[in-house]
Short mmCIF file of C-alpha atoms in Angstrom, two decimals:
data_model
loop_
_atom_site.label_atom_id
_atom_site.label_comp_id
_atom_site.label_asym_id
_atom_site.label_seq_id
_atom_site.Cartn_x
_atom_site.Cartn_y
_atom_site.Cartn_z
CA MET A 1 134.22 25.05 112.65
CA THR A 2 137.06 22.93 111.31
CA ASP A 3 140.49 22.67 112.90
CA ASN A 4 141.89 24.85 110.13
CA ASP A 5 139.20 27.49 110.72
CA ALA A 6 140.08 27.55 114.41
CA LEU A 7 143.76 27.70 113.57
CA GLN A 8 143.27 30.68 111.27
CA MET A 9 141.72 32.65 114.16
CA PHE A 10 145.06 32.47 115.99
CA CYS A 11 147.19 33.44 113.01
CA TYR A 12 148.64 36.87 112.57
CA GLN A 13 146.24 38.19 109.93
CA CYS A 14 149.05 37.27 107.58
CA SER A 15 148.73 36.49 103.88
CA GLN A 16 148.89 32.75 104.44
CA THR A 17 145.70 30.76 104.81
CA ALA A 18 145.36 27.90 107.24
CA LYS A 19 146.01 25.52 104.38
CA GLY A 20 148.89 27.53 103.00
CA THR A 21 152.54 26.59 103.02
CA GLY A 22 153.37 29.10 105.77
CA CYS A 23 151.26 27.29 108.36
CA THR A 24 151.72 23.87 109.91
CA ALA A 25 149.14 21.57 111.41
CA SER A 26 150.30 22.61 114.86
CA GLY A 27 149.55 26.27 114.20
CA VAL A 28 153.19 27.37 114.16
CA CYS A 29 153.74 29.78 111.28
CA GLY A 30 156.83 31.45 112.75
CA LYS A 31 154.85 34.46 113.97
CA VAL A 32 152.38 33.19 116.52
CA PRO A 33 155.16 31.53 118.57
CA THR A 34 156.98 34.86 118.78
CA VAL A 35 153.85 36.63 120.00
CA ALA A 36 153.23 33.86 122.53
CA ARG A 37 156.79 34.16 123.79
CA LEU A 38 156.50 37.92 124.08
CA GLN A 39 153.28 37.45 126.01
CA ASP A 40 155.13 35.10 128.35
CA ASN A 41 157.88 37.67 128.72
CA LEU A 42 155.32 40.33 129.63
CA LEU A 43 153.69 38.04 132.18
CA TYR A 44 157.07 37.34 133.79
CA ALA A 45 157.81 41.07 133.98
CA ILE A 46 154.36 41.78 135.45
CA LYS A 47 154.93 39.11 138.09
CA GLY A 48 158.21 40.79 138.99
CA ILE A 49 156.59 44.21 139.29
CA SER A 50 153.81 42.69 141.38
CA ALA A 51 156.36 41.30 143.85
CA TYR A 52 157.85 44.76 144.44
CA ASP A 53 154.36 46.26 144.57
CA TYR A 54 153.41 43.72 147.25
CA HIS A 55 156.40 44.52 149.47
CA ALA A 56 155.84 48.27 149.07
CA ARG A 57 152.19 47.82 150.07
CA GLU A 58 153.34 45.90 153.17
CA LEU A 59 154.87 49.20 154.26
CA GLY A 60 151.92 51.36 153.18
CA TYR A 61 153.15 52.54 149.77
CA SER A 62 151.48 52.13 146.37
CA ASP A 63 151.35 53.77 142.96
CA SER A 64 148.14 54.12 140.96
CA GLU A 65 149.92 54.37 137.60
CA VAL A 66 151.71 51.08 138.19
CA SER A 67 148.47 49.43 139.35
CA ALA A 68 146.69 50.59 136.20
CA PHE A 69 149.49 49.20 134.05
CA LEU A 70 149.36 45.83 135.78
CA ALA A 71 145.68 45.49 134.91
CA ARG A 72 146.22 46.60 131.31
CA GLY A 73 149.30 44.40 130.91
CA PHE A 74 147.53 41.29 132.19
CA TYR A 75 144.50 42.01 130.01
CA SER A 76 146.68 42.32 126.92
CA THR A 77 147.72 38.67 127.23
CA LEU A 78 144.17 37.32 126.94
CA THR A 79 143.33 35.21 123.90
CA ASN A 80 142.68 37.22 120.73
CA VAL A 81 143.43 40.62 122.29
CA SER A 82 146.47 41.32 120.13
CA PHE A 83 148.58 39.51 117.54
CA ASP A 84 151.02 42.38 117.12
CA ALA A 85 154.57 41.48 118.21
CA GLY A 86 155.62 45.13 118.16
CA HIS A 87 152.81 45.97 120.57
CA PHE A 88 154.14 43.43 123.08
CA VAL A 89 157.67 44.80 122.80
CA ALA A 90 156.26 48.27 123.55
CA LEU A 91 154.37 46.84 126.52
CA ALA A 92 157.56 45.15 127.76
CA LEU A 93 159.37 48.49 127.65
CA GLU A 94 156.48 50.11 129.49
CA ALA A 95 156.70 47.31 132.04
CA GLY A 96 160.37 48.18 132.42
CA ARG A 97 159.51 51.82 133.13
CA MET A 98 156.82 50.82 135.61
CA ASN A 99 159.22 48.42 137.32
CA ALA A 100 161.84 51.17 137.67
CA LYS A 101 159.18 53.38 139.23
CA MET A 102 158.12 50.61 141.61
CA MET A 103 161.71 49.80 142.60
CA ALA A 104 162.25 53.47 143.43
CA LEU A 105 159.06 53.48 145.51
CA LEU A 106 160.10 50.33 147.39
CA LYS A 107 163.51 51.88 148.04
CA LYS A 108 161.77 54.94 149.51
CA ALA A 109 159.52 52.72 151.63
CA HIS A 110 162.51 50.84 153.03
CA ILE A 111 164.49 53.99 153.79
CA ASP A 112 161.55 55.85 155.30
CA ARG A 113 160.90 52.89 157.60
CA TYR A 114 164.41 51.65 158.40
CA GLY A 115 166.79 54.46 157.49
CA GLU A 116 169.43 54.74 154.77
CA PRO A 117 171.60 51.59 154.61
CA VAL A 118 175.19 51.91 155.78
CA PRO A 119 178.16 49.62 155.04
CA THR A 120 177.99 46.77 157.55
CA GLN A 121 180.07 43.68 158.14
CA VAL A 122 177.92 40.59 158.63
CA PHE A 123 178.89 37.58 160.75
CA THR A 124 178.37 34.22 159.01
CA GLY A 125 178.74 31.86 161.94
CA THR A 126 176.43 31.08 164.85
CA LYS A 127 176.02 32.67 168.27
CA LYS A 128 175.34 30.61 171.37
CA GLY A 129 171.60 30.23 171.86
CA GLN A 130 168.48 29.06 170.07
CA GLY A 131 167.77 30.55 166.68
CA ILE A 132 165.31 31.51 163.99
CA LEU A 133 166.38 31.77 160.35
CA ALA A 134 164.41 34.15 158.10
CA THR A 135 164.58 33.72 154.36
CA GLY A 136 163.00 35.59 151.43
CA HIS A 137 162.67 39.31 150.77
CA SER A 138 160.26 40.87 153.27
CA LEU A 139 161.92 43.41 155.56
CA LYS A 140 158.51 44.02 157.15
CA ALA A 141 158.27 40.39 158.26
CA LEU A 142 161.85 40.45 159.53
CA GLU A 143 161.14 43.64 161.48
CA ALA A 144 158.15 42.05 163.20
CA LEU A 145 160.15 38.93 164.00
CA LEU A 146 162.98 40.98 165.53
CA GLU A 147 160.60 43.01 167.66
CA GLN A 148 158.83 39.91 168.95
CA THR A 149 162.05 38.02 169.77
CA ALA A 150 163.64 40.92 171.66
CA GLY A 151 164.59 39.79 175.17
CA THR A 152 163.81 36.11 174.53
CA GLY A 153 167.42 35.03 174.13
CA ILE A 154 166.66 33.79 170.62
CA ASN A 155 169.04 34.88 167.88
CA VAL A 156 167.68 35.77 164.45
CA TYR A 157 169.67 34.98 161.31
CA THR A 158 169.05 36.00 157.71
CA HIS A 159 169.38 33.89 154.58
CA SER A 160 169.81 34.80 150.91
CA GLU A 161 167.96 38.00 149.88
CA LEU A 162 167.52 39.12 153.49
CA LEU A 163 171.28 39.62 153.88
CA PRO A 164 170.96 43.37 152.99
CA ALA A 165 168.69 43.84 156.04
CA HIS A 166 171.86 44.08 158.14
CA GLY A 167 172.68 47.43 156.54
CA TYR A 168 169.47 49.22 157.63
CA PRO A 169 169.85 51.15 160.94
CA GLY A 170 166.27 50.37 161.94
CA LEU A 171 166.93 46.64 161.71
CA LYS A 172 170.59 46.36 162.71
CA LYS A 173 169.79 48.12 166.00
CA HIS A 174 168.42 44.79 167.20
CA GLY A 175 171.42 43.17 168.86
CA HIS A 176 170.02 39.69 168.36
CA LEU A 177 170.10 40.07 164.56
CA ALA A 178 173.03 37.71 164.75
CA GLY A 179 174.26 37.16 161.21
CA ASN A 180 173.64 35.50 157.86
CA LEU A 181 173.68 31.77 157.21
CA GLY A 182 174.08 30.18 153.81
CA LYS A 183 174.12 31.71 150.38
CA ALA A 184 171.56 31.82 147.55
CA TRP A 185 168.04 30.43 147.82
CA PHE A 186 168.76 27.00 146.38
CA ASP A 187 171.05 25.89 149.23
CA GLN A 188 168.15 25.84 151.67
CA ARG A 189 167.36 22.12 151.80
CA LYS A 190 170.87 21.31 153.02
CA LEU A 191 171.23 24.50 155.05
CA PHE A 192 167.90 24.15 156.82
CA THR A 193 168.70 20.52 157.60
CA ASP A 194 172.13 21.33 159.01
CA TYR A 195 170.96 24.06 161.43
CA PRO A 196 168.38 23.00 164.06
CA VAL A 197 166.54 26.33 164.10
CA ALA A 198 163.01 27.50 163.41
CA ILE A 199 162.63 28.87 159.87
CA LEU A 200 160.39 31.62 158.53
CA GLY A 201 159.80 31.88 154.77
CA THR A 202 158.76 35.46 153.97
CA SER A 203 158.43 35.50 150.18
CA ASN A 204 159.11 33.54 147.01
CA CYS A 205 162.32 31.50 146.59
CA VAL A 206 161.28 28.92 149.21
CA LEU A 207 161.48 25.25 148.32
CA ILE A 208 159.18 22.43 149.35
CA PRO A 209 160.82 21.16 152.58
CA THR A 210 162.21 17.75 153.33
CA ASP A 211 161.02 15.76 156.32
CA ALA A 212 164.21 16.80 158.12
CA TYR A 213 162.83 20.26 158.85
CA ARG A 214 159.20 20.29 157.75
CA ASP A 215 157.98 20.54 161.35
CA ARG A 216 160.05 23.67 162.08
CA ILE A 217 159.48 25.79 158.98
CA PHE A 218 156.66 28.35 158.78
CA THR A 219 155.45 30.61 155.99
CA THR A 220 154.03 34.12 156.11
CA GLY A 221 152.67 36.72 153.72
CA ILE A 222 152.31 35.57 150.13
CA THR A 223 154.19 32.32 150.67
CA ARG A 224 152.65 28.85 151.06
CA LEU A 225 154.22 25.38 151.26
CA PRO A 226 152.39 22.02 151.40
CA GLY A 227 152.28 20.54 154.88
CA VAL A 228 153.77 23.69 156.41
CA ARG A 229 151.99 25.93 158.91
CA HIS A 230 151.14 29.35 157.47
CA ILE A 231 150.92 32.46 159.63
CA ASP A 232 148.50 35.17 158.51
CA GLY A 233 149.57 38.63 159.61
CA TYR A 234 152.75 39.29 161.55
CA ASP A 235 152.26 37.48 164.86
CA TYR A 236 155.14 35.01 164.93
CA THR A 237 154.45 33.47 168.32
CA PRO A 238 154.31 29.92 166.85
CA VAL A 239 157.77 30.37 165.30
CA ILE A 240 159.18 31.66 168.57
CA GLU A 241 157.63 28.87 170.60
CA LYS A 242 159.05 26.31 168.17
CA ALA A 243 162.52 27.86 168.43
CA LYS A 244 162.39 27.49 172.23
CA THR A 245 162.01 23.72 171.87
CA LEU A 246 165.06 23.33 169.63
CA PRO A 247 168.70 22.74 170.60
CA VAL A 248 171.01 25.58 171.59
CA LEU A 249 173.48 26.46 168.84
CA GLU A 250 177.12 26.68 169.83
CA GLU A 251 179.32 29.71 169.29
CA LYS A 252 181.04 29.11 165.96
CA ALA A 253 182.87 31.53 163.69
CA GLY A 254 181.97 31.67 160.02
CA ASP A 255 184.42 30.98 157.22
CA TYR A 256 184.23 34.61 156.07
CA VAL A 257 182.64 37.97 156.81
CA LEU A 258 180.24 39.57 154.31
CA THR A 259 179.80 43.30 153.77
CA THR A 260 176.52 44.87 152.66
CA GLY A 261 174.70 48.19 152.98
CA PHE A 262 176.15 50.38 150.22
CA SER A 263 173.25 52.73 149.49
CA SER A 264 173.33 55.19 146.60
CA SER A 265 174.06 58.00 149.08
CA VAL A 266 177.07 56.15 150.48
CA VAL A 267 178.51 55.35 147.07
CA LEU A 268 177.80 58.81 145.65
CA SER A 269 179.52 60.40 148.65
CA LEU A 270 182.64 58.87 147.08
CA ALA A 271 181.83 60.21 143.59
CA GLY A 272 184.46 62.94 143.73
CA LYS A 273 187.14 60.52 144.85
CA ILE A 274 186.06 57.94 142.29
CA LYS A 275 186.31 60.56 139.54
CA GLU A 276 189.83 61.44 140.68
CA LEU A 277 190.85 57.78 140.73
CA VAL A 278 189.44 57.24 137.24
CA GLN A 279 191.23 60.31 135.91
CA ALA A 280 194.46 59.15 137.56
CA GLY A 281 194.10 55.72 135.94
CA LYS A 282 193.79 53.92 139.26
CA ILE A 283 190.26 52.77 138.45
CA LYS A 284 189.93 51.74 134.82
CA HIS A 285 186.64 49.89 134.70
CA PHE A 286 183.45 49.23 136.65
CA PHE A 287 181.45 46.02 136.47
CA LEU A 288 177.91 45.39 137.65
CA VAL A 289 177.93 41.63 138.27
CA ALA A 290 174.50 40.91 139.65
CA GLY A 291 171.20 39.14 139.26
CA CYS A 292 169.35 36.00 140.28
CA ASP A 293 171.39 32.89 140.93
CA ALA A 294 170.44 29.43 139.73
CA PRO A 295 171.64 25.94 140.69
CA MET A 296 173.44 25.14 137.48
CA ARG A 297 177.11 24.52 136.83
CA LYS A 298 177.39 27.42 134.40
CA GLY A 299 176.66 29.76 137.29
CA ASN A 300 180.31 29.24 138.29
CA TYR A 301 181.05 31.66 135.44
CA TYR A 302 180.34 34.63 137.70
CA ARG A 303 182.81 33.64 140.40
CA GLU A 304 185.49 32.81 137.85
CA PHE A 305 184.83 36.11 136.10
CA VAL A 306 185.18 38.19 139.27
CA GLN A 307 188.33 36.32 140.27
CA MET A 308 189.88 37.25 136.91
CA LEU A 309 189.21 40.97 137.17
CA PRO A 310 192.27 43.25 137.20
CA GLN A 311 193.11 45.07 140.44
CA ASP A 312 192.18 48.42 138.89
CA THR A 313 188.49 47.47 138.54
CA VAL A 314 185.48 47.87 140.86
CA VAL A 315 182.56 45.43 141.15
CA LEU A 316 179.03 46.54 142.03
CA THR A 317 176.65 43.72 142.92
CA LEU A 318 173.12 43.03 144.16
CA ALA A 319 170.49 40.29 144.47
CA CYS A 320 171.28 36.67 145.24
CA GLY A 321 173.65 36.35 142.27
CA LYS A 322 176.29 38.00 144.48
CA PHE A 323 176.54 34.84 146.59
CA ARG A 324 178.64 33.30 143.83
CA PHE A 325 181.53 35.57 144.83
CA ASN A 326 180.70 37.93 147.73
CA ASP A 327 182.92 35.93 150.09
CA LEU A 328 185.98 37.07 148.10
CA ASP A 329 188.22 39.75 149.58
CA LEU A 330 188.92 42.07 146.65
CA GLY A 331 190.50 44.79 148.77
CA THR A 332 190.27 48.52 148.10
CA ILE A 333 191.61 51.16 145.71
CA ASP A 334 192.79 54.12 147.80
CA GLY A 335 189.98 53.47 150.27
CA VAL A 336 187.26 52.70 147.69
CA PRO A 337 186.04 49.09 148.11
CA ARG A 338 186.47 46.93 145.04
CA LEU A 339 183.35 44.91 145.92
CA ILE A 340 180.24 46.98 146.66
CA ASP A 341 177.00 45.19 147.64
CA LEU A 342 174.04 47.44 146.82
CA GLY A 343 171.35 45.18 148.33
CA GLN A 344 168.38 43.13 147.19
CA CYS A 345 167.26 42.64 143.58
CA ASN A 346 164.93 45.65 143.80
CA ASP A 347 168.02 47.74 144.59
CA ALA A 348 168.88 47.54 140.92
CA ILE A 349 167.44 51.06 141.00
CA VAL A 350 170.38 52.02 143.24
CA ALA A 351 172.79 50.79 140.55
CA VAL A 352 170.92 52.90 137.99
CA GLU A 353 171.13 55.97 140.25
CA ILE A 354 174.86 55.47 140.73
CA ALA A 355 175.50 54.96 137.01
CA THR A 356 173.44 58.04 136.15
CA ALA A 357 175.30 60.18 138.70
CA LEU A 358 178.72 58.98 137.49
CA ALA A 359 177.71 59.64 133.90
CA ASP A 360 176.73 63.19 134.88
CA ALA A 361 180.03 63.64 136.76
CA PHE A 362 182.01 62.64 133.69
CA GLY A 363 179.72 64.47 131.27
CA VAL A 364 178.87 61.36 129.26
CA GLY A 365 175.93 58.99 128.76
CA ILE A 366 175.55 55.79 130.77
CA ASN A 367 176.62 53.71 127.78
CA ASP A 368 179.81 55.76 127.47
CA LEU A 369 180.97 55.01 131.01
CA PRO A 370 183.74 52.44 131.57
CA LEU A 371 180.98 50.19 132.92
CA THR A 372 179.93 46.71 131.85
CA MET A 373 176.86 44.90 133.18
CA VAL A 374 177.21 41.14 133.53
CA LEU A 375 173.86 39.80 134.71
CA SER A 376 172.49 36.43 135.72
CA TRP A 377 168.79 35.76 135.47
CA MET A 378 166.52 33.07 136.84
CA GLU A 379 163.06 34.28 137.83
CA GLN A 380 160.43 36.88 137.05
CA LYS A 381 161.89 39.87 138.88
CA ALA A 382 165.08 39.53 136.86
CA VAL A 383 163.01 39.78 133.67
CA ALA A 384 161.35 42.97 134.92
CA ILE A 385 164.74 44.47 135.80
CA LEU A 386 166.18 43.59 132.40
CA TRP A 387 163.37 45.50 130.68
CA SER A 388 163.87 48.39 133.10
CA LEU A 389 167.45 48.64 131.89
CA PHE A 390 166.31 48.49 128.26
CA ALA A 391 163.70 51.18 128.93
CA LEU A 392 166.40 53.39 130.45
CA GLY A 393 168.50 53.00 127.31
CA VAL A 394 171.20 50.73 128.75
CA LYS A 395 172.95 48.70 126.07
CA ASN A 396 175.60 46.00 125.65
CA ILE A 397 174.56 43.89 128.64
CA TYR A 398 176.13 40.44 129.02
CA LEU A 399 173.44 37.95 130.07
CA GLY A 400 173.53 34.39 131.33
CA PRO A 401 173.96 31.71 132.41
CA ILE A 402 171.65 30.75 129.52
CA ALA A 403 169.23 32.66 127.32
CA PRO A 404 165.77 33.23 128.85
CA ALA A 405 163.29 30.53 127.83
CA TRP A 406 160.96 33.07 126.20
CA VAL A 407 163.68 34.04 123.70
CA ASN A 408 163.65 32.51 120.21
CA ASP A 409 165.93 33.37 117.29
CA ASP A 410 163.76 36.30 116.16
CA ILE A 411 163.55 37.81 119.66
CA LEU A 412 167.27 37.33 120.29
CA LYS A 413 168.02 39.05 117.00
CA ALA A 414 165.87 42.02 118.07
CA LEU A 415 167.57 42.18 121.48
CA VAL A 416 170.97 42.18 119.81
CA GLU A 417 170.07 44.77 117.18
CA ASN A 418 168.26 47.17 119.52
CA TRP A 419 170.13 46.79 122.81
CA GLY A 420 173.35 45.00 121.97
CA ILE A 421 172.56 42.09 124.29
CA LYS A 422 175.31 39.47 124.50
CA LEU A 423 175.09 35.96 125.92
CA ILE A 424 177.98 35.05 128.19
CA GLY A 425 180.63 32.66 126.91
CA GLU A 426 183.97 31.90 128.56
CA PRO A 427 184.98 34.31 131.37
CA ALA A 428 188.47 35.09 130.07
CA GLU A 429 187.30 35.69 126.49
CA ASP A 430 184.37 37.85 127.62
CA LEU A 431 186.57 39.92 129.93
CA GLN A 432 189.03 40.59 127.13
CA LYS A 433 186.20 41.86 124.93
CA MET A 434 184.76 44.04 127.70
CA LEU A 435 188.06 45.71 128.53
CA ALA A 436 188.81 46.29 124.84
CA ALA A 437 185.41 47.90 124.11
#
């Protein structure tokens, strides 16, 4: 078999031959790259779904339909299974539907286990005593850690995507759940160096440690780090024993207080009042400013954007993207908070439930609400959530800080034509467009 014969096997069954003008020596005819990118997109979405599936299974919940899709979706990306770009778009939309189903199941698992979240103010300083800092997404791991540290005098702090744990009654009942340290995942090397505490990594978004704290960080569950002790199961005795050898932290107030724990039930209990405020012109627009943060300068867009918002607007947020601005005090509108933290990235389903309920209250579709979604994306779960929104018919999303790597000109054109996707630009210019729409 010649190189051209092999190349032709990977072409689209198009009219060009391997030696034709539509094909290059590298095998890029303008179609195969798009299929490969769509396959990458599907793999990212499947990874995101798998993360939520994993955490639901930690709590004893699973869904056979989602499991079957994961197998079929993975299989579809094998070599020579399909060269049909439209097929992979359809699979991406199906992945979005499966992800929405899995997010709803994980929400149920969390609430069944820990109760419905309630609005909670979270301390961001340190309490006197030795400490353990838990980072990641696993509420199950945090629960076990809290139970095992009860009565030891050790304070437990959350970091990044575990901030929403403070809103769950079944977790906040532990008085030694002391507060939240730091912001999004990428601050950990400095944060973990600055605080002489034991550290437990419970999921993805952990970085390879520096020597400054390598001997006091542990992993659990799915997570592994080179040169770091891993704990199988949920017996965190080694973490606790390490914490006991470390210095006592001093009592120190944080620079701000964070608020989390706005479940769909809490927000929808305000639906009548929100409707009245909208009709009275006191609330003119809602923004969902959320997503996965990334350590790039353009991420400052989201803070600048929120700071520019008029006083008659309300911001819903979730996932670690909120750390760009969740220290801001935006105040209230007749008792309705202007900044509402809905939780972890999987709580995007809460945002969907709220938007659907408000649309029903106003007798319009979701896309007809005075609501604009301004999302940041970084990793695989954000890709799965984006396709969930597409599958639910949500349009005109602003996306940044840059276009996803799997997007080429043809894919971007399709996203624009079918779902009105817009890449973020300058905050002031974007805000003007959003309010004028």
